[in-house]
Amino acid sequence: MRVLVVGGGGREHALVHSFSRSSLRPQVFCAPGNAGIAAEADCVPVGAEDLEGLLDFATRERPDLTVVGPEAPLVDGLADRFRERGLLVFGPDAHAAQMEGSKVFAKEVMDEGGAPTGAYSRHTSAESAFAALAAQSAYPVVVKADGLAAGKGVIIAADEAEARDAVESMLVARSFGAAGDVVLIEEHLTGSEVSLLVLCDGETAVPLAPAQDYKRIFAGDRGPNTGGMGSYCPVPGFGPQAVDAAMDTVVQPVLDALRRRGITYRGVLYAGLIVTADGLKVLEFNCRFGDPETQAVLPRLESDLLELCLAAASGELAGAAPSWVAEDCVTVVMASAGYPASSHKGDVIEGLEAAAALPGVTVYHAGTAVAGDSGGTRPPAVATAGGRVLAVSALGGGFAAARERAYEGIRAIRFDGAQTRPDIAERAVRAQTGEISLFPEGWRP
Ligand code: GLY
C-alpha cells in the first residue's frame, strides 16, 4: 500500500502521522512535506500547487491513494486530473471544490438546499456594492472576495467607511486579482463557532468529532486573523445531538443540492458553523481538512484514518462509524516572528525532542526546514521556514489536563520570536466545569 499526501503544513503532518500508524502499513509519500514529515514519510520535492509535477510523480509511482491537504490544488482540478488517469483520490473534483473556491457558488447551493446562512448580496461593480452599503441598516458587515484569497479575503467592516475600503481594495485596486472580481456583502453573524469535518464518499457522509479553532493572533480574540493559532476537540455543549442536527439541516441538504446539480462530493466537506441566538447557521464551507482542527481531531481518532479515507475515495463509507478515545485534545500553534503580516525563516528550533517525549504530546511541524547537519550524533537542526511553525497537540483526561500538557510542550520548545496564544482552550476548560456555556442560553439542537 502506497499513499501520497499532498501539502506541507501541520494538517499534512497530522495526516502523515496517522497514516504511518495504519494497520495497512503503508509507504507514505508527502509532496512537498516539511522537516517533521520527513521523519515519518518520504518527502517528494514537488510543490502542492505543481499539478504537472504531482501527476508525473503519481503516474510513475502509482500510489494506491492520494490525499490532498490544501484547497488550491483541488480548486485547480488536481482530483479530476488524477481520476482521469485511474488514480484513487481522497478530495473533491474542481466542480465540488467550488464549495470553497467560490463563496457565491456555496451560497447558491446553501439556498437551494435550504441550509441556514447569513443574508448576502453579490456585486461585480463598486457602485452597486457602495449602494448596498449605504442601504445597510446595521454594522458591522462582512465583505468577502468570491474566490480563494489565501485566507485574507474576508473582512469584517465595523462601519460604512471600512466596508467601502474593503470593496475598493477588491473591486477597484484588485488586490486579490480575479478572486475579488465578485464581492459578497454579508450579514455579520455572532455566536460560537464549530468546525465539523465530514467524510463524504459521494453517497454517505460521516462526521468526525467537532472542533473549535482560534483565528486571531492575540489572546482574547484580538488582532489580525491568522490561519489558526490553536484548536480543541471535542466541543463541550456540542454533542452527538448537535452533530446530528448539523448533518440533517446543513450537510445532507447541501450534498443533496450538489447532487441535483450533477456534482458528486468525495473527500472532506468542512462545515464552518456558528450557533447564533437564532440557532445554527453556516459561515463557510471548505473542501479540505481544517488546519489546525485536524491536529486536534486526529489524536482522538481510534479508528484507522487510512481505512476511512480509502473507503471514502472508493465510495464505500456506508456503515463506517469512527470511534474516539475518551480523552480531550488541545492544540497550540507556535508561529514565527512577524506572523501574520510576515514570517521569519532560519530561526533554529530547540527542544523538539523533549516536547515530543512528554506523555500524550504530539508535535506537528508546519513551516519548518532542516537547518543543517549536526554531525550524525544528534538529529539535524530544524529551523523556522514559514508563518505557522509548529502545532503542539496533547491528549488528557479532561481539557484542563490536556491544556496543561500542551503548554508544557510549548514551554519545552524555543526559537527566536516565537509567538503563541496563552488562552487556547481556556473556555473549553471553563465550559467543561459548567462555569460558562459556549452556546446561547436555551439553545437546544
Ligand atoms: N481553521 C480554519 C481553516 O482550516 O480554514
Short mmCIF file of C-alpha atoms and ligand atoms in Angstrom, two decimals:
data_model
loop_
_atom_site.label_atom_id
_atom_site.label_comp_id
_atom_site.label_asym_id
_atom_site.label_seq_id
_atom_site.Cartn_x
_atom_site.Cartn_y
_atom_site.Cartn_z
CA MET A 1 0.00 0.00 0.00
CA ARG A 2 1.41 3.36 -1.08
CA VAL A 3 -0.12 6.66 -0.05
CA LEU A 4 0.68 10.14 -1.34
CA VAL A 5 -0.21 13.14 0.85
CA VAL A 6 -0.18 16.50 -0.95
CA GLY A 7 0.88 19.52 1.13
CA GLY A 8 3.48 20.51 3.69
CA GLY A 9 1.78 22.05 6.72
CA GLY A 10 0.67 20.97 10.18
CA ARG A 11 -2.50 19.42 8.80
CA GLU A 12 -0.49 17.28 6.39
CA HIS A 13 1.89 16.24 9.18
CA ALA A 14 -1.14 15.10 11.21
CA LEU A 15 -2.42 13.11 8.21
CA VAL A 16 1.00 11.54 7.61
CA HIS A 17 1.38 10.74 11.33
CA SER A 18 -1.97 8.92 11.37
CA PHE A 19 -1.36 7.11 8.07
CA SER A 20 2.08 5.92 9.17
CA ARG A 21 0.39 4.21 12.15
CA SER A 22 -2.23 2.45 10.00
CA SER A 23 -2.60 -1.31 10.29
CA LEU A 24 -2.30 -1.34 6.47
CA ARG A 25 1.41 -0.48 6.97
CA PRO A 26 1.63 1.90 4.01
CA GLN A 27 4.66 3.50 2.47
CA VAL A 28 3.79 7.19 2.83
CA PHE A 29 4.99 9.89 0.43
CA CYS A 30 4.42 13.58 1.01
CA ALA A 31 4.78 16.38 -1.55
CA PRO A 32 6.49 18.56 -0.53
CA GLY A 33 6.35 17.78 3.24
CA ASN A 34 8.50 19.54 5.83
CA ALA A 35 11.26 18.73 8.34
CA GLY A 36 8.93 16.86 10.70
CA ILE A 37 7.10 14.97 7.96
CA ALA A 38 10.48 13.83 6.62
CA ALA A 39 10.92 11.72 9.77
CA GLU A 40 7.72 9.78 9.02
CA ALA A 41 7.36 9.78 5.22
CA ASP A 42 9.34 10.02 2.01
CA CYS A 43 9.22 13.68 1.07
CA VAL A 44 8.93 14.43 -2.65
CA PRO A 45 10.33 17.79 -3.81
CA VAL A 46 7.17 18.81 -5.69
CA GLY A 47 5.02 21.75 -4.55
CA ALA A 48 1.36 21.22 -3.65
CA GLU A 49 0.29 23.56 -6.46
CA ASP A 50 2.52 21.98 -9.13
CA LEU A 51 -0.18 19.85 -10.74
CA GLU A 52 2.04 18.63 -13.57
CA GLY A 53 4.82 17.64 -11.16
CA LEU A 54 2.34 15.78 -8.93
CA LEU A 55 0.81 14.00 -11.92
CA ASP A 56 4.28 12.96 -13.16
CA PHE A 57 5.16 11.58 -9.73
CA ALA A 58 1.85 9.73 -9.34
CA THR A 59 1.97 8.31 -12.85
CA ARG A 60 5.44 6.96 -12.12
CA GLU A 61 4.90 5.71 -8.56
CA ARG A 62 1.16 4.76 -8.83
CA PRO A 63 0.12 5.46 -5.20
CA ASP A 64 -2.90 3.39 -4.13
CA LEU A 65 -4.40 6.55 -2.65
CA THR A 66 -3.66 10.28 -2.87
CA VAL A 67 -4.94 12.52 -0.08
CA VAL A 68 -4.93 16.24 -0.84
CA GLY A 69 -4.40 18.67 2.06
CA PRO A 70 -4.78 22.24 0.76
CA GLU A 71 -7.68 23.74 -1.19
CA ALA A 72 -5.85 25.40 -4.10
CA PRO A 73 -4.86 22.20 -5.97
CA LEU A 74 -8.39 20.82 -5.51
CA VAL A 75 -9.97 24.01 -6.89
CA ASP A 76 -7.47 23.82 -9.76
CA GLY A 77 -8.62 20.29 -10.64
CA LEU A 78 -5.95 18.00 -9.17
CA ALA A 79 -8.52 15.33 -8.25
CA ASP A 80 -10.05 15.45 -11.76
CA ARG A 81 -6.64 15.03 -13.40
CA PHE A 82 -5.68 12.12 -11.11
CA ARG A 83 -9.03 10.36 -11.61
CA GLU A 84 -8.71 10.73 -15.40
CA ARG A 85 -5.52 8.67 -15.06
CA GLY A 86 -7.23 5.99 -12.97
CA LEU A 87 -5.66 7.11 -9.67
CA LEU A 88 -7.70 6.87 -6.47
CA VAL A 89 -8.00 10.30 -4.78
CA PHE A 90 -9.43 11.49 -1.50
CA GLY A 91 -10.57 15.02 -2.35
CA PRO A 92 -13.38 16.65 -4.33
CA ASP A 93 -13.13 17.42 -8.05
CA ALA A 94 -12.91 21.02 -9.25
CA HIS A 95 -16.68 21.44 -9.52
CA ALA A 96 -17.34 20.21 -6.00
CA ALA A 97 -14.36 22.17 -4.62
CA GLN A 98 -16.22 25.34 -5.63
CA MET A 99 -17.87 24.99 -2.20
CA GLU A 100 -14.66 26.69 -1.04
CA GLY A 101 -13.41 28.15 -4.32
CA SER A 102 -16.44 30.40 -4.82
CA LYS A 103 -18.36 31.95 -1.93
CA VAL A 104 -21.24 32.78 -4.30
CA PHE A 105 -21.44 29.17 -5.50
CA ALA A 106 -21.55 27.95 -1.88
CA LYS A 107 -24.30 30.45 -1.01
CA GLU A 108 -26.37 29.36 -4.03
CA VAL A 109 -26.02 25.70 -3.08
CA MET A 110 -26.96 26.50 0.54
CA ASP A 111 -30.03 28.42 -0.68
CA GLU A 112 -31.03 25.51 -2.95
CA GLY A 113 -30.68 23.05 -0.08
CA GLY A 114 -32.35 25.34 2.49
CA ALA A 115 -29.24 25.33 4.74
CA PRO A 116 -29.40 28.30 7.16
CA THR A 117 -26.79 31.00 6.50
CA GLY A 118 -26.34 34.78 6.71
CA ALA A 119 -28.19 37.06 4.27
CA TYR A 120 -25.99 38.40 1.48
CA SER A 121 -25.84 40.34 -1.77
CA ARG A 122 -23.34 39.88 -4.61
CA HIS A 123 -21.63 42.64 -6.57
CA THR A 124 -19.42 42.94 -9.61
CA SER A 125 -19.10 46.74 -9.53
CA ALA A 126 -18.03 49.11 -6.78
CA GLU A 127 -21.08 51.33 -7.48
CA SER A 128 -23.51 48.51 -6.80
CA ALA A 129 -21.61 47.47 -3.65
CA PHE A 130 -21.47 51.08 -2.37
CA ALA A 131 -25.24 51.42 -2.90
CA ALA A 132 -25.82 48.24 -0.87
CA LEU A 133 -23.55 49.55 1.89
CA ALA A 134 -25.40 52.88 2.01
CA ALA A 135 -28.68 50.98 2.40
CA GLN A 136 -27.26 48.76 5.16
CA SER A 137 -29.31 49.13 8.34
CA ALA A 138 -26.65 47.83 10.75
CA TYR A 139 -22.89 47.41 11.01
CA PRO A 140 -20.55 45.52 11.16
CA VAL A 141 -20.95 43.75 7.83
CA VAL A 142 -18.73 41.14 6.24
CA VAL A 143 -17.13 41.90 2.88
CA LYS A 144 -15.88 38.77 1.11
CA ALA A 145 -13.94 38.15 -2.07
CA ASP A 146 -15.70 35.40 -4.00
CA GLY A 147 -12.59 33.36 -4.82
CA LEU A 148 -9.61 31.94 -2.95
CA ALA A 149 -7.55 34.69 -1.32
CA ALA A 150 -5.13 32.77 0.93
CA GLY A 151 -7.35 33.32 3.97
CA LYS A 152 -7.27 37.13 3.56
CA GLY A 153 -10.44 37.67 1.54
CA VAL A 154 -12.88 38.06 4.45
CA ILE A 155 -13.08 41.49 6.06
CA ILE A 156 -15.32 42.35 9.00
CA ALA A 157 -16.04 46.04 8.47
CA ALA A 158 -17.06 47.97 11.59
CA ASP A 159 -18.69 50.82 9.64
CA GLU A 160 -19.52 52.02 6.14
CA ALA A 161 -16.10 53.65 5.61
CA GLU A 162 -14.26 50.39 6.40
CA ALA A 163 -16.64 48.42 4.20
CA ARG A 164 -16.13 50.84 1.28
CA ASP A 165 -12.34 50.49 1.71
CA ALA A 166 -12.68 46.69 1.54
CA VAL A 167 -14.87 46.88 -1.57
CA GLU A 168 -12.47 49.32 -3.21
CA SER A 169 -9.47 47.14 -2.49
CA MET A 170 -11.21 44.10 -4.03
CA LEU A 171 -13.15 45.55 -6.98
CA VAL A 172 -11.08 48.64 -7.87
CA ALA A 173 -7.47 48.03 -6.74
CA ARG A 174 -7.97 44.30 -7.43
CA SER A 175 -5.67 43.38 -4.55
CA PHE A 176 -6.87 39.75 -4.74
CA GLY A 177 -6.79 39.63 -8.55
CA ALA A 178 -9.62 37.63 -10.16
CA ALA A 179 -10.60 36.21 -6.75
CA GLY A 180 -12.06 39.64 -5.95
CA ASP A 181 -13.93 40.20 -9.24
CA VAL A 182 -17.14 39.30 -7.42
CA VAL A 183 -17.74 40.58 -3.89
CA LEU A 184 -20.27 39.48 -1.32
CA ILE A 185 -21.68 41.77 1.33
CA GLU A 186 -22.89 39.55 4.08
CA GLU A 187 -24.73 39.78 7.37
CA HIS A 188 -22.31 39.61 10.32
CA LEU A 189 -23.27 36.65 12.49
CA THR A 190 -22.26 36.47 16.13
CA GLY A 191 -22.07 33.39 18.29
CA SER A 192 -19.83 30.44 18.99
CA GLU A 193 -18.17 28.71 16.05
CA VAL A 194 -17.80 24.98 15.45
CA SER A 195 -15.81 23.24 12.72
CA LEU A 196 -17.40 20.00 11.56
CA LEU A 197 -15.24 17.91 9.21
CA VAL A 198 -17.36 15.40 7.30
CA LEU A 199 -16.01 12.45 5.30
CA CYS A 200 -18.01 12.04 2.08
CA ASP A 201 -17.92 9.23 -0.49
CA GLY A 202 -20.48 10.61 -2.95
CA GLU A 203 -23.39 8.89 -1.18
CA THR A 204 -22.62 8.55 2.51
CA ALA A 205 -21.47 11.36 4.81
CA VAL A 206 -19.74 10.55 8.11
CA PRO A 207 -18.95 13.38 10.55
CA LEU A 208 -15.74 13.46 12.56
CA ALA A 209 -15.76 14.82 16.11
CA PRO A 210 -16.44 18.60 16.21
CA ALA A 211 -13.67 21.08 16.97
CA GLN A 212 -13.17 24.79 17.58
CA ASP A 213 -10.30 26.88 16.29
CA TYR A 214 -8.82 30.27 17.22
CA LYS A 215 -8.35 32.61 14.28
CA ARG A 216 -6.94 35.81 15.81
CA ILE A 217 -3.26 36.22 16.64
CA PHE A 218 -3.63 37.59 20.18
CA ALA A 219 -5.26 36.36 23.39
CA GLY A 220 -8.87 37.37 23.88
CA ASP A 221 -9.51 37.09 20.10
CA ARG A 222 -7.73 40.36 19.37
CA GLY A 223 -5.50 41.36 16.48
CA PRO A 224 -5.49 40.28 12.85
CA ASN A 225 -6.78 36.98 11.53
CA THR A 226 -4.33 34.12 11.04
CA GLY A 227 -4.51 30.66 9.52
CA GLY A 228 -5.34 29.45 13.06
CA MET A 229 -3.47 29.72 16.37
CA GLY A 230 -4.94 26.72 18.16
CA SER A 231 -7.89 24.39 18.44
CA TYR A 232 -9.54 21.82 20.63
CA CYS A 233 -11.72 18.74 20.23
CA PRO A 234 -14.46 17.84 21.14
CA VAL A 235 -16.62 20.90 21.84
CA PRO A 236 -18.38 20.99 25.23
CA GLY A 237 -22.09 21.54 24.66
CA PHE A 238 -21.95 20.41 21.02
CA GLY A 239 -22.57 16.71 21.50
CA PRO A 240 -23.90 13.93 19.24
CA GLN A 241 -27.38 15.51 19.09
CA ALA A 242 -25.94 18.78 17.81
CA VAL A 243 -23.79 16.94 15.28
CA ASP A 244 -26.88 15.05 14.05
CA ALA A 245 -28.76 18.34 13.76
CA ALA A 246 -25.91 19.87 11.75
CA MET A 247 -25.84 16.83 9.46
CA ASP A 248 -29.65 16.97 8.96
CA THR A 249 -30.04 20.71 8.47
CA VAL A 250 -26.76 21.67 6.81
CA VAL A 251 -24.52 18.92 5.45
CA GLN A 252 -27.02 16.50 3.92
CA PRO A 253 -29.16 19.24 2.29
CA VAL A 254 -26.02 20.71 0.73
CA LEU A 255 -24.77 17.34 -0.54
CA ASP A 256 -28.27 16.68 -1.97
CA ALA A 257 -28.32 20.10 -3.65
CA LEU A 258 -24.91 19.38 -5.18
CA ARG A 259 -26.14 16.01 -6.41
CA ARG A 260 -29.14 17.69 -8.09
CA ARG A 261 -26.58 19.78 -9.97
CA GLY A 262 -24.86 16.55 -11.04
CA ILE A 263 -21.95 17.07 -8.62
CA THR A 264 -20.68 14.18 -6.52
CA TYR A 265 -18.69 15.20 -3.43
CA ARG A 266 -15.82 12.89 -2.41
CA GLY A 267 -13.39 13.94 0.30
CA VAL A 268 -13.81 16.15 3.36
CA LEU A 269 -16.53 18.75 3.46
CA TYR A 270 -15.61 21.22 6.21
CA ALA A 271 -18.69 22.96 7.55
CA GLY A 272 -17.78 26.18 9.36
CA LEU A 273 -20.79 26.58 11.64
CA ILE A 274 -21.89 29.21 14.11
CA VAL A 275 -24.53 28.92 16.82
CA THR A 276 -26.28 32.30 16.96
CA ALA A 277 -29.21 33.47 19.09
CA ASP A 278 -31.33 32.35 16.09
CA GLY A 279 -29.81 28.88 16.03
CA LEU A 280 -27.25 27.00 13.95
CA LYS A 281 -26.04 28.68 10.72
CA VAL A 282 -23.28 28.21 8.18
CA LEU A 283 -20.40 30.68 7.99
CA GLU A 284 -18.50 28.94 5.21
CA PHE A 285 -17.61 25.64 3.63
CA ASN A 286 -14.12 24.40 2.90
CA CYS A 287 -13.26 21.50 0.63
CA ARG A 288 -10.49 20.00 2.82
CA PHE A 289 -9.46 19.14 6.37
CA GLY A 290 -9.19 22.19 8.67
CA ASP A 291 -5.85 23.47 9.94
CA PRO A 292 -5.31 23.40 12.94
CA GLU A 293 -8.54 21.49 13.66
CA THR A 294 -7.11 18.31 12.13
CA GLN A 295 -4.23 18.40 14.62
CA ALA A 296 -6.80 18.30 17.48
CA VAL A 297 -9.25 15.85 15.89
CA LEU A 298 -6.92 13.10 14.69
CA PRO A 299 -5.15 12.37 18.01
CA ARG A 300 -8.59 11.38 19.36
CA LEU A 301 -9.46 9.12 16.41
CA GLU A 302 -9.20 5.49 17.41
CA SER A 303 -10.31 4.14 14.01
CA ASP A 304 -7.83 3.74 11.17
CA LEU A 305 -7.81 7.03 9.24
CA LEU A 306 -6.31 5.41 6.16
CA GLU A 307 -9.10 2.82 6.01
CA LEU A 308 -11.67 5.63 6.31
CA CYS A 309 -10.03 7.70 3.54
CA LEU A 310 -9.76 4.65 1.27
CA ALA A 311 -13.44 3.87 1.88
CA ALA A 312 -14.44 7.48 1.14
CA ALA A 313 -12.37 7.64 -2.05
CA SER A 314 -13.84 4.32 -3.26
CA GLY A 315 -17.50 5.07 -2.44
CA GLU A 316 -17.58 2.53 0.39
CA LEU A 317 -18.19 4.61 3.51
CA ALA A 318 -21.64 3.13 4.22
CA GLY A 319 -21.67 1.71 7.74
CA ALA A 320 -18.47 3.47 8.82
CA ALA A 321 -18.66 4.69 12.42
CA PRO A 322 -15.35 6.21 13.61
CA SER A 323 -14.52 5.55 17.24
CA TRP A 324 -12.83 8.06 19.54
CA VAL A 325 -10.68 7.93 22.64
CA ALA A 326 -12.41 9.37 25.70
CA GLU A 327 -9.68 11.97 26.25
CA ASP A 328 -9.85 15.59 25.10
CA CYS A 329 -7.29 17.20 22.82
CA VAL A 330 -5.81 20.70 22.85
CA THR A 331 -3.60 22.07 20.06
CA VAL A 332 -1.44 25.18 20.49
CA VAL A 333 0.27 26.71 17.45
CA MET A 334 3.72 28.33 17.57
CA ALA A 335 4.22 30.99 14.91
CA SER A 336 7.36 32.75 13.79
CA ALA A 337 8.29 36.40 14.37
CA GLY A 338 6.20 38.87 12.39
CA TYR A 339 3.31 36.48 11.69
CA PRO A 340 0.67 37.02 10.30
CA ALA A 341 1.88 40.14 8.41
CA SER A 342 5.11 38.33 7.51
CA SER A 343 7.12 35.33 8.66
CA HIS A 344 10.69 34.70 9.71
CA LYS A 345 12.85 31.96 8.29
CA GLY A 346 16.01 30.39 9.67
CA ASP A 347 15.44 30.68 13.44
CA VAL A 348 16.79 27.44 14.93
CA ILE A 349 14.22 25.48 16.93
CA GLU A 350 15.32 23.75 20.13
CA GLY A 351 13.53 21.34 22.44
CA LEU A 352 11.52 19.42 19.84
CA GLU A 353 12.54 16.02 21.18
CA ALA A 354 11.88 16.98 24.80
CA ALA A 355 8.40 18.21 23.90
CA ALA A 356 7.56 15.10 21.86
CA ALA A 357 8.67 12.86 24.76
CA LEU A 358 6.04 14.33 27.12
CA PRO A 359 3.14 11.96 27.81
CA GLY A 360 0.19 12.48 25.47
CA VAL A 361 2.01 15.14 23.41
CA THR A 362 2.49 15.13 19.63
CA VAL A 363 4.47 17.86 17.88
CA TYR A 364 3.27 18.51 14.34
CA HIS A 365 5.55 20.51 12.06
CA ALA A 366 4.24 23.18 9.68
CA GLY A 367 6.72 25.84 8.49
CA THR A 368 9.95 24.01 9.35
CA ALA A 369 13.05 23.05 7.38
CA VAL A 370 16.24 21.17 8.13
CA ALA A 371 18.83 23.79 9.06
CA GLY A 372 21.99 21.73 8.79
CA ASP A 373 23.68 18.50 9.78
CA SER A 374 24.75 18.18 13.41
CA GLY A 375 27.40 15.57 12.60
CA GLY A 376 25.38 12.38 12.91
CA THR A 377 25.36 12.17 16.71
CA ARG A 378 22.12 14.09 17.06
CA PRO A 379 19.18 14.68 14.69
CA PRO A 380 19.81 17.53 12.23
CA ALA A 381 18.92 21.03 13.42
CA VAL A 382 15.49 22.28 12.43
CA ALA A 383 14.65 25.93 11.78
CA THR A 384 11.60 28.07 11.09
CA ALA A 385 10.55 28.25 7.43
CA GLY A 386 7.12 29.86 7.48
CA GLY A 387 4.43 31.68 9.45
CA ARG A 388 2.90 28.89 11.45
CA VAL A 389 5.84 26.76 12.54
CA LEU A 390 4.55 24.00 14.85
CA ALA A 391 1.34 22.72 16.39
CA VAL A 392 1.70 21.06 19.77
CA SER A 393 -1.24 18.73 20.47
CA ALA A 394 -1.90 16.99 23.76
CA LEU A 395 -4.44 14.46 24.93
CA GLY A 396 -5.58 14.48 28.53
CA GLY A 397 -8.35 13.26 30.78
CA GLY A 398 -10.37 16.49 30.61
CA PHE A 399 -9.49 19.79 28.96
CA ALA A 400 -7.58 21.11 31.98
CA ALA A 401 -5.13 18.19 31.82
CA ALA A 402 -4.85 18.30 28.01
CA ARG A 403 -4.24 22.03 28.10
CA GLU A 404 -1.58 21.74 30.80
CA ARG A 405 0.26 19.13 28.74
CA ALA A 406 0.03 21.14 25.51
CA TYR A 407 1.52 24.21 27.19
CA GLU A 408 4.20 22.07 28.85
CA GLY A 409 5.14 21.00 25.33
CA ILE A 410 5.16 24.63 24.19
CA ARG A 411 7.42 25.62 27.12
CA ALA A 412 9.91 22.90 26.15
CA ILE A 413 10.36 24.39 22.65
CA ARG A 414 12.34 27.56 21.96
CA PHE A 415 13.08 29.71 18.92
CA ASP A 416 13.66 33.43 18.49
CA GLY A 417 10.48 35.47 18.11
CA ALA A 418 8.13 32.52 18.79
CA GLN A 419 4.50 33.58 19.19
CA THR A 420 1.78 31.54 20.90
CA ARG A 421 -1.61 32.43 22.30
CA PRO A 422 -1.75 31.80 26.05
CA ASP A 423 -5.52 31.25 26.14
CA ILE A 424 -6.12 28.29 23.84
CA ALA A 425 -8.91 26.04 25.21
CA GLU A 426 -9.33 28.17 28.32
CA ARG A 427 -13.03 28.45 27.51
CA ALA A 428 -13.26 24.67 26.92
CA VAL A 429 -11.94 24.11 30.44
CA ARG A 430 -14.49 26.55 31.87
CA ALA A 431 -17.32 25.08 29.79
CA GLN A 432 -16.42 21.56 30.88
CA THR A 433 -16.66 22.52 34.54
CA GLY A 434 -20.02 24.19 33.90
CA GLU A 435 -18.69 27.65 34.75
CA ILE A 436 -19.71 29.02 31.33
CA SER A 437 -21.67 27.85 28.33
CA LEU A 438 -20.14 28.20 24.88
CA PHE A 439 -23.56 28.49 23.30
CA PRO A 440 -26.52 30.84 23.74
CA GLU A 441 -28.59 30.15 26.81
CA GLY A 442 -31.54 27.94 25.97
CA TRP A 443 -30.07 26.72 22.67
CA ARG A 444 -31.04 23.12 22.08
CA PRO A 445 -30.00 21.39 18.87
N1 GLY B 1 -9.04 26.60 10.68
C1 GLY B 1 -9.65 27.20 9.56
C2 GLY B 1 -9.40 26.54 8.29
O1 GLY B 1 -8.81 25.48 8.19
O2 GLY B 1 -9.82 27.09 7.29
#
